[in-house]
Amino acid sequence: MASAARALGALVHKASSLSSSVSALRSAAVLHGRGSAGGSARLFQRHAARRRISTFQPLCMGRRSCKIAGRKDAQNLKKMKRNSKIGKEIVAAIKKGGPSPSSNTTLAAILEKARELDIPKEILERNIKRASEKGQDTYTEKVYEVYGFGGVGMVVEVLTDKITRSIADIRNVVKDCGAKLADPGSVTFRFRQARVVNIKIVTTSENYPVVLSKLQEEGLKFETDNGYELLPLNPIEVDDEAMELNKVLVSKLLELDDVDAVYTDQR
């Protein structure tokens, strides 16, 4: 009985406190010339709104989800860069050998590669048309070398119709990130050129047709490679700080339209 009485007393006290708070708010409304019931209600609502807590849904639910999202972003960027490079190669091939695949073997090979990579038809048609537009220059391949962080070297592959623009953009990104452009040949010797398919078979250009034929004979499905890639001869271990700085540098370089690929020897 005693405990029930105490509980009832606490409930009455709480109700009394709430009533006092409401009365105080109404009194304040009267003092400010808002003595009507509607004015009191609005003032009470504003007071209650101040205590509202806002929440938001996190972008990534856990480390695993964040990693998956990061991989998807990287895959989408790689696909976008691949499509862009194919488009620029089409323009360069047409500028050099004409728009007919039957007489332009370079263009025919590019279109065949685009078909194997399942490049959207509208991308091919748009760049074929762009090649004949007045004022459209041809594209030139360039390679720039960069000293990253923690002893890491980077090779930046470019296909550009404005060389002065590409070097200026790359120089600005490298400088802003605190890295340094390297002299030609200072970094490329750390890599070997290879062709890679997505089942992790690495081979030389000479053996590539044989490998593809063997895989097809075995009935293995795989995605055609994007062409040559640069693989580091001796991957370098770096600390977390250098790894993050290199990640930012690579990301900013890949944002440049002229840049098609960035290779590093970071493990």
Coordinates of C-alpha atoms in Angstrom, one line a residue:
M1 CA 0.0 0.0 0.0
A2 CA 2.8 2.4 0.9
S3 CA 4.5 1.8 -2.5
A4 CA 1.2 2.4 -4.3
A5 CA 0.7 5.6 -2.5
R6 CA 4.2 6.8 -3.3
A7 CA 3.7 5.9 -7.0
L8 CA 0.4 7.8 -7.0
G9 CA 2.0 10.8 -5.4
A10 CA 4.8 10.9 -8.0
L11 CA 2.2 10.7 -10.8
V12 CA 0.3 13.6 -9.3
H13 CA 3.5 15.6 -8.9
K14 CA 4.4 15.0 -12.5
A15 CA 1.0 16.1 -13.7
S16 CA 1.1 19.2 -11.5
S17 CA 4.6 20.1 -13.0
L18 CA 3.3 19.7 -16.5
S19 CA 0.3 21.8 -15.7
S20 CA 2.5 24.5 -14.3
S21 CA 4.7 24.5 -17.4
V22 CA 1.6 24.9 -19.6
S23 CA 0.3 27.7 -17.4
A24 CA 3.6 29.5 -17.6
L25 CA 3.7 29.3 -21.3
R26 CA 0.1 30.7 -21.5
S27 CA 1.1 33.5 -19.1
A28 CA 4.0 34.4 -21.3
A29 CA 1.8 34.5 -24.3
V30 CA -0.6 36.9 -22.5
L31 CA 2.4 39.2 -21.6
H32 CA 3.4 39.3 -25.3
G33 CA -0.1 40.1 -26.4
R34 CA -1.0 36.6 -27.5
G35 CA -3.7 35.8 -24.9
S36 CA -5.9 33.8 -27.3
A37 CA -6.0 30.0 -27.1
G38 CA -4.6 29.8 -30.6
G39 CA -1.6 32.0 -29.7
S40 CA -0.9 29.9 -26.6
A41 CA -1.0 26.7 -28.6
R42 CA 1.4 28.2 -31.2
L43 CA 3.8 29.3 -28.5
F44 CA 3.7 25.9 -26.9
Q45 CA 4.3 24.2 -30.2
R46 CA 7.4 26.4 -30.8
H47 CA 8.7 25.6 -27.4
A48 CA 8.2 21.8 -28.0
A49 CA 9.9 22.1 -31.4
R50 CA 13.1 23.3 -29.8
R51 CA 13.4 20.0 -28.1
R52 CA 12.9 17.9 -31.3
I53 CA 15.9 15.7 -32.2
S54 CA 16.8 15.3 -35.9
T55 CA 18.2 12.1 -37.1
F56 CA 19.7 10.9 -40.5
Q57 CA 20.4 7.6 -42.1
P58 CA 24.1 6.8 -42.3
L59 CA 25.5 6.4 -45.8
C60 CA 27.3 3.1 -45.0
M61 CA 26.0 0.5 -42.5
G62 CA 29.3 -0.8 -41.2
R63 CA 32.8 -1.2 -42.6
R64 CA 31.9 -4.0 -45.0
S65 CA 29.2 -2.0 -46.7
C66 CA 31.5 1.0 -47.1
K67 CA 34.1 -1.2 -48.7
I68 CA 31.5 -2.7 -51.1
A69 CA 30.4 0.9 -52.0
G70 CA 34.0 1.9 -52.6
R71 CA 34.6 -1.0 -54.9
K72 CA 31.4 -0.3 -56.9
D73 CA 32.5 3.4 -57.3
A74 CA 35.9 2.3 -58.4
Q75 CA 34.4 -0.2 -60.9
N76 CA 32.1 2.5 -62.3
L77 CA 34.9 4.9 -62.7
K78 CA 37.1 2.3 -64.5
K79 CA 34.2 1.5 -66.8
M80 CA 33.6 5.2 -67.5
K81 CA 37.3 5.7 -68.3
R82 CA 37.4 2.7 -70.5
N83 CA 34.4 4.0 -72.5
S84 CA 36.0 7.4 -72.8
K85 CA 39.3 5.9 -74.0
I86 CA 37.5 3.8 -76.7
G87 CA 35.8 7.0 -77.9
K88 CA 39.0 8.9 -78.2
E89 CA 40.7 6.0 -79.9
I90 CA 37.9 6.0 -82.5
V91 CA 38.4 9.7 -83.2
A92 CA 42.2 9.2 -83.5
A93 CA 41.8 6.2 -85.9
I94 CA 39.3 8.1 -88.1
K95 CA 41.4 11.2 -88.2
K96 CA 44.4 9.0 -89.4
G97 CA 42.8 6.5 -91.7
G98 CA 39.2 7.5 -92.5
P99 CA 35.7 6.4 -91.3
S100 CA 35.4 3.1 -93.2
P101 CA 36.4 0.0 -91.1
S102 CA 36.8 -2.0 -94.3
S103 CA 39.8 0.2 -95.4
N104 CA 40.9 1.4 -91.9
T105 CA 42.2 -1.7 -90.1
T106 CA 42.9 0.3 -86.9
L107 CA 39.4 1.5 -86.7
A108 CA 38.1 -2.0 -87.4
A109 CA 40.2 -3.4 -84.5
I110 CA 38.9 -0.7 -82.1
L111 CA 35.3 -1.4 -83.1
E112 CA 35.8 -5.1 -82.6
K113 CA 37.3 -4.5 -79.1
A114 CA 34.4 -2.2 -78.3
R115 CA 32.0 -5.0 -79.3
E116 CA 33.8 -7.5 -77.0
L117 CA 33.7 -5.0 -74.1
D118 CA 30.0 -4.3 -74.7
I119 CA 30.5 -0.6 -75.2
P120 CA 27.1 1.1 -75.7
K121 CA 26.4 1.7 -79.4
E122 CA 25.5 5.3 -78.8
I123 CA 29.1 6.0 -77.5
L124 CA 30.5 4.5 -80.7
E125 CA 28.2 6.5 -83.0
R126 CA 28.8 9.7 -81.1
N127 CA 32.5 9.5 -81.4
I128 CA 32.4 8.5 -85.1
K129 CA 30.4 11.6 -85.7
R130 CA 32.6 13.7 -83.6
A131 CA 35.7 12.7 -85.6
S132 CA 34.3 14.5 -88.7
E133 CA 33.4 17.7 -86.9
K134 CA 35.2 20.8 -87.8
G135 CA 37.8 21.9 -85.2
Q136 CA 38.1 18.4 -83.6
D137 CA 41.8 17.6 -83.3
T138 CA 43.2 14.1 -83.3
Y139 CA 44.2 12.5 -80.0
T140 CA 47.8 11.9 -78.9
E141 CA 49.1 9.4 -76.4
K142 CA 51.3 10.7 -73.6
V143 CA 52.7 9.2 -70.4
Y144 CA 53.6 11.2 -67.3
E145 CA 55.5 10.0 -64.3
V146 CA 54.9 11.0 -60.7
Y147 CA 56.6 10.5 -57.4
G148 CA 53.8 9.8 -54.9
F149 CA 54.2 9.3 -51.1
G150 CA 56.1 6.7 -49.2
G151 CA 58.4 6.1 -52.1
V152 CA 55.6 5.1 -54.4
G153 CA 55.8 5.8 -58.2
M154 CA 52.9 6.4 -60.5
V155 CA 52.5 6.2 -64.3
V156 CA 49.7 8.4 -65.7
E157 CA 48.5 7.4 -69.2
V158 CA 46.9 10.2 -71.2
L159 CA 45.1 10.3 -74.5
T160 CA 44.5 14.0 -75.3
D161 CA 43.6 16.4 -78.1
K162 CA 45.3 19.3 -76.2
I163 CA 48.8 18.3 -74.8
T164 CA 49.3 21.7 -73.2
R165 CA 46.0 21.3 -71.3
S166 CA 46.8 17.8 -70.1
I167 CA 50.2 18.6 -68.7
A168 CA 48.9 21.8 -67.1
D169 CA 46.1 19.9 -65.4
I170 CA 48.3 17.1 -64.2
R171 CA 50.9 19.5 -62.9
N172 CA 48.3 21.4 -60.9
V173 CA 46.9 18.2 -59.4
V174 CA 50.3 16.9 -58.4
K175 CA 51.3 20.2 -56.9
D176 CA 48.1 20.7 -55.0
C177 CA 48.4 17.2 -53.5
G178 CA 52.0 17.8 -52.5
A179 CA 53.5 15.2 -54.8
K180 CA 56.1 15.7 -57.6
L181 CA 56.4 15.2 -61.3
A182 CA 59.2 12.8 -62.2
D183 CA 61.5 12.9 -65.2
P184 CA 60.7 10.5 -68.1
G185 CA 62.0 7.0 -67.4
S186 CA 62.3 7.7 -63.6
V187 CA 59.2 5.5 -62.7
T188 CA 58.3 3.4 -65.8
F189 CA 61.2 1.0 -65.2
R190 CA 59.5 -0.2 -62.1
F191 CA 56.6 -1.7 -64.1
R192 CA 56.2 -4.4 -66.8
Q193 CA 53.6 -4.3 -69.5
A194 CA 51.1 -7.2 -69.5
R195 CA 47.6 -8.1 -70.5
V196 CA 45.2 -9.2 -67.7
V197 CA 41.9 -11.0 -67.8
N198 CA 39.6 -11.0 -64.9
I199 CA 40.4 -14.6 -63.8
K200 CA 43.8 -13.4 -62.9
I201 CA 45.9 -14.9 -65.6
V202 CA 48.7 -12.7 -66.6
T203 CA 50.5 -13.2 -69.9
T204 CA 52.7 -11.6 -72.5
S205 CA 51.3 -10.1 -75.7
E206 CA 52.8 -13.0 -77.7
N207 CA 51.0 -15.6 -75.6
Y208 CA 47.7 -13.8 -75.2
P209 CA 45.9 -15.4 -78.2
V210 CA 47.0 -18.8 -77.1
V211 CA 45.7 -18.2 -73.6
L212 CA 42.4 -17.0 -74.8
S213 CA 42.0 -19.9 -77.2
K214 CA 42.8 -22.4 -74.3
L215 CA 40.3 -20.7 -72.0
Q216 CA 37.6 -20.9 -74.7
E217 CA 38.3 -24.5 -75.3
E218 CA 37.8 -25.2 -71.6
G219 CA 34.5 -23.4 -71.7
L220 CA 35.6 -20.8 -69.2
K221 CA 33.7 -17.5 -69.4
F222 CA 35.7 -14.3 -68.8
E223 CA 35.6 -10.6 -69.7
T224 CA 38.0 -9.5 -72.4
D225 CA 40.8 -7.4 -71.1
N226 CA 41.0 -3.7 -71.6
G227 CA 44.4 -3.9 -73.4
Y228 CA 47.8 -3.5 -71.9
E229 CA 48.2 -2.8 -68.2
L230 CA 51.3 -1.9 -66.2
L231 CA 52.1 -4.3 -63.3
P232 CA 54.7 -3.3 -60.6
L233 CA 57.8 -5.4 -60.5
N234 CA 58.4 -4.8 -56.8
P235 CA 55.3 -3.5 -55.0
I236 CA 56.0 -1.1 -52.1
E237 CA 54.6 -1.3 -48.6
V238 CA 53.6 2.1 -47.2
D239 CA 52.1 3.4 -44.0
D240 CA 48.4 4.4 -43.6
E241 CA 49.2 8.1 -44.0
A242 CA 51.1 7.6 -47.3
M243 CA 48.4 5.2 -48.5
E244 CA 45.6 7.8 -48.0
L245 CA 47.7 10.6 -49.6
N246 CA 48.3 8.3 -52.7
K247 CA 44.7 7.4 -52.8
V248 CA 43.7 11.1 -53.0
L249 CA 46.3 11.8 -55.6
V250 CA 45.2 9.0 -57.9
S251 CA 41.5 9.9 -57.4
K252 CA 42.2 13.5 -58.4
L253 CA 44.3 12.5 -61.4
L254 CA 41.5 10.2 -62.6
E255 CA 39.0 13.0 -62.4
L256 CA 40.9 14.7 -65.3
D257 CA 39.2 14.1 -68.7
D258 CA 42.5 13.5 -70.5
V259 CA 43.7 10.8 -68.1
D260 CA 42.7 7.3 -69.0
A261 CA 44.7 5.3 -66.4
V262 CA 47.0 5.7 -63.4
Y263 CA 49.2 2.8 -62.3
T264 CA 51.1 2.7 -59.0
D265 CA 53.6 0.3 -57.5
Q266 CA 52.0 0.6 -54.0
R267 CA 51.1 -2.8 -52.6

